[in-house]
Amino acid sequence: MTIVSKRTLLQLTATAVAAGVTPAHAADPLKIGVLVPLTGATASDGARLLKAHELAAKEINARGLAGLGGAKIELIVGDTQSRPEVGRSEAERLISRNSVSALLGAWASAVTIPSMQVAERYRTPFIVTSAVTDSITEQKLQFVFRVSPKGSWAAKDVVNFIGHLRTKGAAVNKVALAYEDGPFGQTVSKGYKAFLPEQGIQLAAEETFRTGSADLSTQAAKLKASGADLVLIVCYVDDETVLLRALAAQQYKPLVLGYGGGHVHPTLLQLGPLVEGAFGIVEWMPDIKKPATEAFVKAYRAAYNNEAPLSNAAQAYAATWAVALAADAAGNRNAIAIRDALRKLRLSDGPASLLPNDTLAFDEHGQNIVGNVMSQVIGGQFVTVWPEAVASQPIRLPSR
């Protein structure tokens, strides 16, 4: 038996610390940084994101991470205040001061991009939960991953859906585009403008606006003047609320197709008849027929007073499980080891498999290959109507 003296042990520990290696014990939690907007323009979204992160953490901790000796995870939250510069400083704080092993977040593309750049510089994995700007996974970054689809992918799905609407008797000949002028709106609209004309769909008008605009009556008037049968809207929920009210004030009733969690949002349903029949392209819906989706929705409703989760909540939940399972597989809290495990991750069942693809996995660019579904407001509720294979109800064309 080899006996190590106390003096030798202290020398070994000192050597490890000098080399930048901190001893970890089985009971030590896996620290995960969570960047969410708890204040500012998108605070309501941040609150919902955090609920999903916390639900995943509760479930993970009930099991423990066997690869880390049964350790639990600890979420350390940074409020981005919905501002890019704050997102950047909070990312740096979580990594340099709180010693997190990975970061998750940070909702809006404008905040996510500077935050993930900090993570890349510190060689710390960053899983993007909901931001859709294409360039996020097109920069050959080594520590950035994304569970949500690229924004430009929506264009192909929208074209296919327009074709489906036409088979149901909808007259969709001219399309107008209205979008917020930040990275999110620019990315999605770029895909629309490139792909729709190639498929013979005429873009009759294009209107932009700044997030947080209190009056969009000018844009609404121009959209009406275009005579578009369908208006594609890409913005956050408060902006879409303003725009839909402005369209109603113009007595203009086109088909409407919103985008993502900015459209499939409880706030929008407060508009009542103004939003009835509106369509939305979204990354996930709670009525998708998958075991993991059904289990998540049941758990989320039970935890949060029967509140229905949105697509961004599903993405936050999946990302939390993904990073925990990667650390578990690596058997290590080290950031590079977790990065390497994320690259190998293949989750075709279990809690993280709730998104609308067969397997949650990251390609060589860190991108999860996942598509979109179409929702419609029917009877004051969002329901999945396309693709028909996963639809919970058939499309209902509104009276116009």
Tab-separated table of C-alpha atoms in Angstrom:
chain	number	residue	atom	x	y	z
A	1	MET	CA	0.000	0.000	0.000
A	2	THR	CA	1.344	3.416	-0.932
A	3	ILE	CA	1.144	6.033	1.817
A	4	VAL	CA	1.046	9.688	0.806
A	5	SER	CA	2.088	12.137	3.467
A	6	LYS	CA	0.085	15.242	4.256
A	7	ARG	CA	3.017	17.345	3.042
A	8	THR	CA	3.119	15.480	-0.279
A	9	LEU	CA	-0.648	15.865	-0.692
A	10	LEU	CA	-0.414	19.602	-0.143
A	11	GLN	CA	2.397	19.817	-2.685
A	12	LEU	CA	0.326	17.891	-5.260
A	13	THR	CA	-2.698	20.156	-4.652
A	14	ALA	CA	-0.551	23.265	-5.004
A	15	THR	CA	0.851	21.929	-8.281
A	16	ALA	CA	-2.662	21.243	-9.607
A	17	VAL	CA	-3.880	24.721	-8.696
A	18	ALA	CA	-0.822	26.276	-10.341
A	19	ALA	CA	-1.646	24.321	-13.492
A	20	GLY	CA	-5.193	25.672	-13.478
A	21	VAL	CA	-6.822	22.409	-12.378
A	22	THR	CA	-9.316	22.704	-9.522
A	23	PRO	CA	-10.158	19.450	-7.717
A	24	ALA	CA	-13.900	18.599	-7.908
A	25	HIS	CA	-15.808	16.350	-5.574
A	26	ALA	CA	-18.786	14.172	-6.412
A	27	ALA	CA	-21.025	16.403	-4.315
A	28	ASP	CA	-19.980	19.555	-6.167
A	29	PRO	CA	-22.755	20.732	-8.506
A	30	LEU	CA	-22.335	21.210	-12.219
A	31	LYS	CA	-22.609	24.978	-12.615
A	32	ILE	CA	-24.560	26.111	-15.682
A	33	GLY	CA	-24.981	29.780	-16.551
A	34	VAL	CA	-28.388	30.866	-17.836
A	35	LEU	CA	-28.733	34.161	-19.690
A	36	VAL	CA	-32.320	35.401	-19.864
A	37	PRO	CA	-34.041	38.817	-20.114
A	38	LEU	CA	-35.775	39.202	-16.766
A	39	THR	CA	-36.141	42.950	-17.240
A	40	GLY	CA	-36.396	45.192	-20.286
A	41	ALA	CA	-38.369	44.881	-23.513
A	42	THR	CA	-38.505	41.067	-23.649
A	43	ALA	CA	-38.837	40.344	-19.923
A	44	SER	CA	-42.043	38.311	-20.288
A	45	ASP	CA	-40.198	35.893	-22.568
A	46	GLY	CA	-37.314	35.655	-20.138
A	47	ALA	CA	-39.587	34.637	-17.289
A	48	ARG	CA	-40.996	31.769	-19.355
A	49	LEU	CA	-37.549	30.652	-20.467
A	50	LEU	CA	-36.330	30.534	-16.879
A	51	LYS	CA	-39.300	28.401	-15.833
A	52	ALA	CA	-38.330	25.775	-18.418
A	53	HIS	CA	-34.660	25.839	-17.401
A	54	GLU	CA	-35.668	25.393	-13.778
A	55	LEU	CA	-38.095	22.554	-14.546
A	56	ALA	CA	-35.353	20.674	-16.409
A	57	ALA	CA	-32.931	21.272	-13.541
A	58	LYS	CA	-35.445	19.915	-11.026
A	59	GLU	CA	-35.924	16.752	-13.087
A	60	ILE	CA	-32.189	16.291	-13.662
A	61	ASN	CA	-31.449	16.736	-9.966
A	62	ALA	CA	-34.085	14.180	-9.035
A	63	ARG	CA	-31.980	11.641	-10.947
A	64	GLY	CA	-28.489	12.985	-10.376
A	65	LEU	CA	-25.656	12.738	-12.899
A	66	ALA	CA	-24.160	9.262	-12.569
A	67	GLY	CA	-21.103	10.205	-14.614
A	68	LEU	CA	-20.327	12.911	-12.060
A	69	GLY	CA	-20.821	10.717	-9.024
A	70	GLY	CA	-24.513	11.576	-8.655
A	71	ALA	CA	-23.909	15.334	-8.734
A	72	LYS	CA	-26.732	17.801	-9.272
A	73	ILE	CA	-26.743	20.876	-11.495
A	74	GLU	CA	-26.831	24.456	-10.282
A	75	LEU	CA	-28.304	27.163	-12.501
A	76	ILE	CA	-26.661	30.558	-12.084
A	77	VAL	CA	-28.830	33.192	-13.727
A	78	GLY	CA	-27.760	36.379	-15.447
A	79	ASP	CA	-30.371	39.010	-16.360
A	80	THR	CA	-29.483	40.433	-19.782
A	81	GLN	CA	-31.988	43.268	-19.265
A	82	SER	CA	-32.847	42.704	-22.971
A	83	ARG	CA	-29.682	44.655	-23.873
A	84	PRO	CA	-26.695	43.387	-25.915
A	85	GLU	CA	-24.043	45.074	-23.797
A	86	VAL	CA	-25.514	43.657	-20.592
A	87	GLY	CA	-25.716	40.189	-22.124
A	88	ARG	CA	-22.005	40.444	-22.921
A	89	SER	CA	-21.029	41.558	-19.416
A	90	GLU	CA	-23.242	38.940	-17.741
A	91	ALA	CA	-21.709	36.185	-19.867
A	92	GLU	CA	-18.266	37.309	-18.765
A	93	ARG	CA	-19.326	37.444	-15.121
A	94	LEU	CA	-20.814	33.951	-15.170
A	95	ILE	CA	-17.688	32.469	-16.705
A	96	SER	CA	-14.913	34.403	-14.973
A	97	ARG	CA	-16.457	34.912	-11.531
A	98	ASN	CA	-18.958	32.092	-11.131
A	99	SER	CA	-16.883	29.462	-12.952
A	100	VAL	CA	-19.779	27.972	-14.898
A	101	SER	CA	-19.005	24.980	-17.116
A	102	ALA	CA	-21.408	26.068	-19.860
A	103	LEU	CA	-23.815	28.839	-20.818
A	104	LEU	CA	-27.392	28.706	-22.129
A	105	GLY	CA	-29.417	31.561	-23.638
A	106	ALA	CA	-30.018	34.320	-24.451
A	107	TRP	CA	-33.392	34.702	-26.306
A	108	ALA	CA	-33.031	37.618	-28.786
A	109	SER	CA	-30.371	37.361	-31.499
A	110	ALA	CA	-29.104	40.874	-30.773
A	111	VAL	CA	-28.265	39.812	-27.203
A	112	THR	CA	-27.231	36.245	-27.975
A	113	ILE	CA	-24.531	37.127	-30.511
A	114	PRO	CA	-22.281	39.251	-28.235
A	115	SER	CA	-22.880	36.840	-25.349
A	116	MET	CA	-21.778	33.777	-27.315
A	117	GLN	CA	-18.699	35.649	-28.545
A	118	VAL	CA	-17.620	35.976	-24.921
A	119	ALA	CA	-18.122	32.235	-24.426
A	120	GLU	CA	-16.054	31.468	-27.506
A	121	ARG	CA	-13.245	33.650	-26.249
A	122	TYR	CA	-13.291	31.885	-22.860
A	123	ARG	CA	-13.555	28.449	-24.524
A	124	THR	CA	-16.829	27.704	-22.744
A	125	PRO	CA	-19.746	25.868	-24.435
A	126	PHE	CA	-22.729	28.056	-25.234
A	127	ILE	CA	-26.024	26.462	-26.285
A	128	VAL	CA	-28.242	28.974	-28.088
A	129	THR	CA	-31.826	28.225	-27.137
A	130	SER	CA	-34.006	30.337	-29.434
A	131	ALA	CA	-32.093	32.956	-31.450
A	132	VAL	CA	-32.476	32.244	-35.186
A	133	THR	CA	-29.936	34.515	-36.921
A	134	ASP	CA	-28.251	32.243	-39.480
A	135	SER	CA	-24.715	33.492	-38.855
A	136	ILE	CA	-24.733	32.164	-35.273
A	137	THR	CA	-23.694	28.745	-36.563
A	138	GLU	CA	-21.932	29.909	-39.724
A	139	GLN	CA	-18.778	31.427	-38.215
A	140	LYS	CA	-16.830	28.208	-37.581
A	141	LEU	CA	-17.014	28.817	-33.854
A	142	GLN	CA	-15.801	25.912	-31.742
A	143	PHE	CA	-17.913	26.323	-28.603
A	144	VAL	CA	-21.306	27.483	-29.927
A	145	PHE	CA	-24.272	25.132	-30.405
A	146	ARG	CA	-27.922	25.796	-31.221
A	147	VAL	CA	-31.067	23.726	-30.607
A	148	SER	CA	-33.389	26.016	-32.614
A	149	PRO	CA	-33.487	26.159	-36.451
A	150	LYS	CA	-31.918	28.841	-38.611
A	151	GLY	CA	-34.274	31.678	-39.440
A	152	SER	CA	-33.817	31.328	-43.199
A	153	TRP	CA	-35.113	27.745	-43.095
A	154	ALA	CA	-38.578	29.125	-42.452
A	155	ALA	CA	-38.899	30.344	-46.047
A	156	LYS	CA	-39.008	26.847	-47.511
A	157	ASP	CA	-41.625	25.749	-45.007
A	158	VAL	CA	-43.714	28.863	-45.707
A	159	VAL	CA	-43.628	28.229	-49.461
A	160	ASN	CA	-44.799	24.664	-48.925
A	161	PHE	CA	-47.519	25.894	-46.595
A	162	ILE	CA	-48.723	28.485	-49.103
A	163	GLY	CA	-49.066	25.666	-51.603
A	164	HIS	CA	-51.082	23.735	-49.030
A	165	LEU	CA	-53.342	26.753	-48.399
A	166	ARG	CA	-54.037	27.002	-52.112
A	167	THR	CA	-55.155	23.368	-52.210
A	168	LYS	CA	-57.647	24.268	-49.477
A	169	GLY	CA	-59.121	27.086	-51.560
A	170	ALA	CA	-57.182	30.093	-50.249
A	171	ALA	CA	-56.381	32.750	-52.868
A	172	VAL	CA	-52.759	33.621	-52.133
A	173	ASN	CA	-51.286	35.476	-55.103
A	174	LYS	CA	-49.506	38.455	-53.548
A	175	VAL	CA	-47.551	38.423	-50.277
A	176	ALA	CA	-46.333	41.357	-48.159
A	177	LEU	CA	-43.559	41.306	-45.574
A	178	ALA	CA	-43.372	43.270	-42.303
A	179	TYR	CA	-40.460	42.790	-39.909
A	180	GLU	CA	-38.467	44.317	-37.068
A	181	ASP	CA	-35.152	45.752	-38.229
A	182	GLY	CA	-32.841	43.878	-35.832
A	183	PRO	CA	-30.785	40.732	-36.582
A	184	PHE	CA	-33.813	38.474	-35.963
A	185	GLY	CA	-36.117	40.228	-38.416
A	186	GLN	CA	-33.394	40.757	-40.987
A	187	THR	CA	-32.361	37.099	-41.003
A	188	VAL	CA	-35.849	35.659	-41.441
A	189	SER	CA	-36.919	38.288	-43.968
A	190	LYS	CA	-33.752	37.711	-45.994
A	191	GLY	CA	-34.762	34.080	-46.383
A	192	TYR	CA	-38.288	35.066	-47.402
A	193	LYS	CA	-37.085	37.620	-49.956
A	194	ALA	CA	-34.642	35.174	-51.511
A	195	PHE	CA	-36.813	32.082	-51.641
A	196	LEU	CA	-40.400	33.208	-52.254
A	197	PRO	CA	-39.818	34.929	-55.637
A	198	GLU	CA	-37.848	31.883	-56.813
A	199	GLN	CA	-41.025	29.876	-56.260
A	200	GLY	CA	-43.173	32.308	-58.232
A	201	ILE	CA	-44.665	34.075	-55.202
A	202	GLN	CA	-44.852	37.840	-55.683
A	203	LEU	CA	-43.649	40.068	-52.839
A	204	ALA	CA	-45.959	43.072	-53.128
A	205	ALA	CA	-44.591	45.147	-50.232
A	206	GLU	CA	-41.867	45.231	-47.597
A	207	GLU	CA	-42.149	47.250	-44.377
A	208	THR	CA	-39.672	47.470	-41.500
A	209	PHE	CA	-39.921	48.940	-38.014
A	210	ARG	CA	-37.931	49.235	-34.810
A	211	THR	CA	-38.711	46.894	-31.918
A	212	GLY	CA	-40.811	48.700	-29.326
A	213	SER	CA	-42.551	51.016	-31.828
A	214	ALA	CA	-45.744	52.433	-30.333
A	215	ASP	CA	-47.373	53.320	-33.671
A	216	LEU	CA	-47.275	51.232	-36.858
A	217	SER	CA	-50.179	52.896	-38.649
A	218	THR	CA	-47.967	54.079	-41.509
A	219	GLN	CA	-46.698	50.571	-42.161
A	220	ALA	CA	-50.249	49.196	-41.930
A	221	ALA	CA	-51.501	51.689	-44.513
A	222	LYS	CA	-48.735	50.727	-46.938
A	223	LEU	CA	-49.420	47.031	-46.454
A	224	LYS	CA	-53.095	47.597	-47.232
A	225	ALA	CA	-52.208	49.613	-50.335
A	226	SER	CA	-50.165	46.678	-51.633
A	227	GLY	CA	-53.278	44.532	-51.916
A	228	ALA	CA	-51.430	41.525	-50.491
A	229	ASP	CA	-53.520	38.438	-49.746
A	230	LEU	CA	-51.062	37.289	-47.063
A	231	VAL	CA	-48.885	39.333	-44.716
A	232	LEU	CA	-45.780	37.646	-43.287
A	233	ILE	CA	-44.860	39.192	-39.931
A	234	VAL	CA	-41.480	38.731	-38.214
A	235	CYS	CA	-41.145	40.459	-34.842
A	236	TYR	CA	-41.636	40.095	-31.097
A	237	VAL	CA	-45.092	39.783	-29.584
A	238	ASP	CA	-45.568	43.384	-28.422
A	239	ASP	CA	-44.746	44.670	-31.900
A	240	GLU	CA	-47.082	42.198	-33.576
A	241	THR	CA	-49.867	43.296	-31.229
A	242	VAL	CA	-49.370	46.909	-32.308
A	243	LEU	CA	-49.247	45.940	-35.994
A	244	LEU	CA	-52.381	43.782	-35.923
A	245	ARG	CA	-54.324	46.580	-34.240
A	246	ALA	CA	-53.072	48.975	-36.894
A	247	LEU	CA	-54.175	46.609	-39.678
A	248	ALA	CA	-57.628	46.359	-38.087
A	249	ALA	CA	-57.851	50.146	-37.881
A	250	GLN	CA	-57.244	50.187	-41.645
A	251	GLN	CA	-60.094	47.667	-42.061
A	252	TYR	CA	-57.582	45.440	-43.814
A	253	LYS	CA	-58.106	41.701	-43.267
A	254	PRO	CA	-55.454	39.684	-45.113
A	255	LEU	CA	-54.332	36.237	-44.074
A	256	VAL	CA	-51.610	36.698	-41.482
A	257	LEU	CA	-48.634	34.434	-40.826
A	258	GLY	CA	-46.465	35.344	-37.848
A	259	TYR	CA	-43.120	33.913	-36.812
A	260	GLY	CA	-41.923	31.864	-33.867
A	261	GLY	CA	-42.395	32.547	-30.182
A	262	GLY	CA	-43.066	36.192	-30.968
A	263	HIS	CA	-46.345	35.064	-32.533
A	264	VAL	CA	-47.387	31.937	-30.611
A	265	HIS	CA	-47.644	33.858	-27.367
A	266	PRO	CA	-50.480	34.247	-24.817
A	267	THR	CA	-50.316	38.027	-25.130
A	268	LEU	CA	-51.447	37.801	-28.747
A	269	LEU	CA	-54.582	35.864	-27.800
A	270	GLN	CA	-55.743	38.864	-25.797
A	271	LEU	CA	-56.588	40.508	-29.130
A	272	GLY	CA	-59.529	38.133	-29.452
A	273	PRO	CA	-61.254	38.364	-32.862
A	274	LEU	CA	-58.351	40.364	-34.330
A	275	VAL	CA	-56.084	37.323	-34.153
A	276	GLU	CA	-58.628	34.546	-34.730
A	277	GLY	CA	-57.599	32.483	-37.760
A	278	ALA	CA	-54.047	33.867	-37.858
A	279	PHE	CA	-51.294	31.425	-38.797
A	280	GLY	CA	-47.823	31.175	-37.339
A	281	ILE	CA	-44.671	29.321	-38.267
A	282	VAL	CA	-43.058	28.098	-35.087
A	283	GLU	CA	-40.283	25.782	-33.975
A	284	TRP	CA	-42.496	23.727	-31.623
A	285	MET	CA	-46.059	23.371	-30.391
A	286	PRO	CA	-47.353	21.732	-27.188
A	287	ASP	CA	-49.791	19.518	-29.107
A	288	ILE	CA	-47.093	17.796	-31.215
A	289	LYS	CA	-47.603	14.057	-30.898
A	290	LYS	CA	-44.339	12.908	-29.314
A	291	PRO	CA	-43.942	11.160	-25.949
A	292	ALA	CA	-41.302	13.647	-24.770
A	293	THR	CA	-43.532	16.585	-25.742
A	294	GLU	CA	-46.513	15.155	-23.907
A	295	ALA	CA	-44.435	14.498	-20.778
A	296	PHE	CA	-42.927	18.005	-20.844
A	297	VAL	CA	-46.279	19.738	-21.292
A	298	LYS	CA	-47.801	17.734	-18.446
A	299	ALA	CA	-44.892	18.523	-16.110
A	300	TYR	CA	-44.787	22.218	-17.095
A	301	ARG	CA	-48.518	22.685	-16.539
A	302	ALA	CA	-48.318	20.909	-13.189
A	303	ALA	CA	-45.408	23.081	-12.070
A	304	TYR	CA	-46.757	26.430	-13.266
A	305	ASN	CA	-50.465	26.644	-12.502
A	306	ASN	CA	-51.648	25.007	-15.743
A	307	GLU	CA	-49.736	27.499	-17.914
A	308	ALA	CA	-49.093	26.219	-21.444
A	309	PRO	CA	-45.411	26.227	-22.488
A	310	LEU	CA	-44.306	28.073	-25.620
A	311	SER	CA	-41.724	27.003	-28.197
A	312	ASN	CA	-38.953	28.952	-26.475
A	313	ALA	CA	-39.677	27.068	-23.248
A	314	ALA	CA	-39.338	23.723	-25.053
A	315	GLN	CA	-36.001	24.848	-26.504
A	316	ALA	CA	-34.721	26.026	-23.110
A	317	TYR	CA	-35.773	22.717	-21.560
A	318	ALA	CA	-34.050	20.700	-24.304
A	319	ALA	CA	-30.859	22.763	-24.031
A	320	THR	CA	-30.663	22.275	-20.260
A	321	TRP	CA	-31.040	18.529	-20.595
A	322	ALA	CA	-28.527	18.437	-23.468
A	323	VAL	CA	-25.730	20.140	-21.554
A	324	ALA	CA	-26.366	18.044	-18.432
A	325	LEU	CA	-26.343	14.803	-20.412
A	326	ALA	CA	-23.161	15.879	-22.216
A	327	ALA	CA	-21.397	16.507	-18.910
A	328	ASP	CA	-22.725	13.193	-17.619
A	329	ALA	CA	-21.378	11.363	-20.677
A	330	ALA	CA	-18.035	13.137	-20.383
A	331	GLY	CA	-17.813	12.359	-16.672
A	332	ASN	CA	-16.277	15.776	-16.333
A	333	ARG	CA	-17.148	19.387	-15.456
A	334	ASN	CA	-14.369	20.675	-17.693
A	335	ALA	CA	-15.694	23.019	-20.400
A	336	ILE	CA	-13.695	21.460	-23.232
A	337	ALA	CA	-14.736	17.939	-22.224
A	338	ILE	CA	-18.383	19.048	-22.245
A	339	ARG	CA	-17.887	20.711	-25.658
A	340	ASP	CA	-16.501	17.459	-27.042
A	341	ALA	CA	-19.396	15.466	-25.570
A	342	LEU	CA	-21.949	17.866	-27.084
A	343	ARG	CA	-20.453	17.178	-30.509
A	344	LYS	CA	-21.127	13.461	-30.030
A	345	LEU	CA	-24.577	13.802	-28.472
A	346	ARG	CA	-27.442	11.892	-30.142
A	347	LEU	CA	-30.768	12.096	-28.298
A	348	SER	CA	-33.599	10.277	-30.055
A	349	ASP	CA	-35.625	9.614	-26.909
A	350	GLY	CA	-35.880	10.904	-23.377
A	351	PRO	CA	-36.738	14.439	-22.188
A	352	ALA	CA	-34.484	16.300	-24.655
A	353	SER	CA	-36.165	14.683	-27.679
A	354	LEU	CA	-39.301	16.844	-27.496
A	355	LEU	CA	-38.452	19.061	-30.504
A	356	PRO	CA	-39.964	18.224	-33.943
A	357	ASN	CA	-37.040	16.212	-35.292
A	358	ASP	CA	-36.125	12.560	-34.901
A	359	THR	CA	-32.886	13.162	-32.990
A	360	LEU	CA	-31.429	16.144	-31.162
A	361	ALA	CA	-27.853	16.261	-32.450
A	362	PHE	CA	-25.402	18.963	-33.453
A	363	ASP	CA	-23.704	18.954	-36.864
A	364	GLU	CA	-20.108	20.030	-37.537
A	365	HIS	CA	-21.198	23.673	-37.184
A	366	GLY	CA	-22.999	23.127	-33.875
A	367	GLN	CA	-26.430	23.320	-35.510
A	368	ASN	CA	-29.339	21.058	-34.592
A	369	ILE	CA	-31.156	20.051	-37.804
A	370	VAL	CA	-34.776	20.733	-36.928
A	371	GLY	CA	-37.723	22.130	-38.874
A	372	ASN	CA	-40.881	24.100	-38.185
A	373	VAL	CA	-44.608	23.489	-37.832
A	374	MET	CA	-47.592	25.739	-38.572
A	375	SER	CA	-50.065	26.880	-35.962
A	376	GLN	CA	-53.429	28.610	-36.279
A	377	VAL	CA	-55.572	30.448	-33.761
A	378	ILE	CA	-58.801	28.443	-33.570
A	379	GLY	CA	-61.367	29.207	-30.899
A	380	GLY	CA	-58.934	31.501	-29.126
A	381	GLN	CA	-56.195	28.846	-28.883
A	382	PHE	CA	-53.029	28.043	-30.811
A	383	VAL	CA	-53.229	24.611	-32.450
A	384	THR	CA	-50.936	22.754	-34.860
A	385	VAL	CA	-52.469	22.532	-38.361
A	386	TRP	CA	-49.506	21.567	-40.574
A	387	PRO	CA	-47.795	19.297	-41.515
A	388	GLU	CA	-50.906	17.173	-41.468
A	389	ALA	CA	-48.927	14.226	-40.072
A	390	VAL	CA	-48.492	16.034	-36.729
A	391	ALA	CA	-51.538	18.342	-36.869
A	392	SER	CA	-54.017	18.248	-34.023
A	393	GLN	CA	-56.745	19.999	-36.054
A	394	PRO	CA	-57.404	20.787	-39.746
A	395	ILE	CA	-56.905	24.268	-41.162
A	396	ARG	CA	-59.854	26.640	-40.928
A	397	LEU	CA	-59.779	29.438	-43.475
A	398	PRO	CA	-61.155	32.590	-41.828
A	399	SER	CA	-63.925	34.630	-43.427
A	400	ARG	CA	-62.538	37.736	-45.051
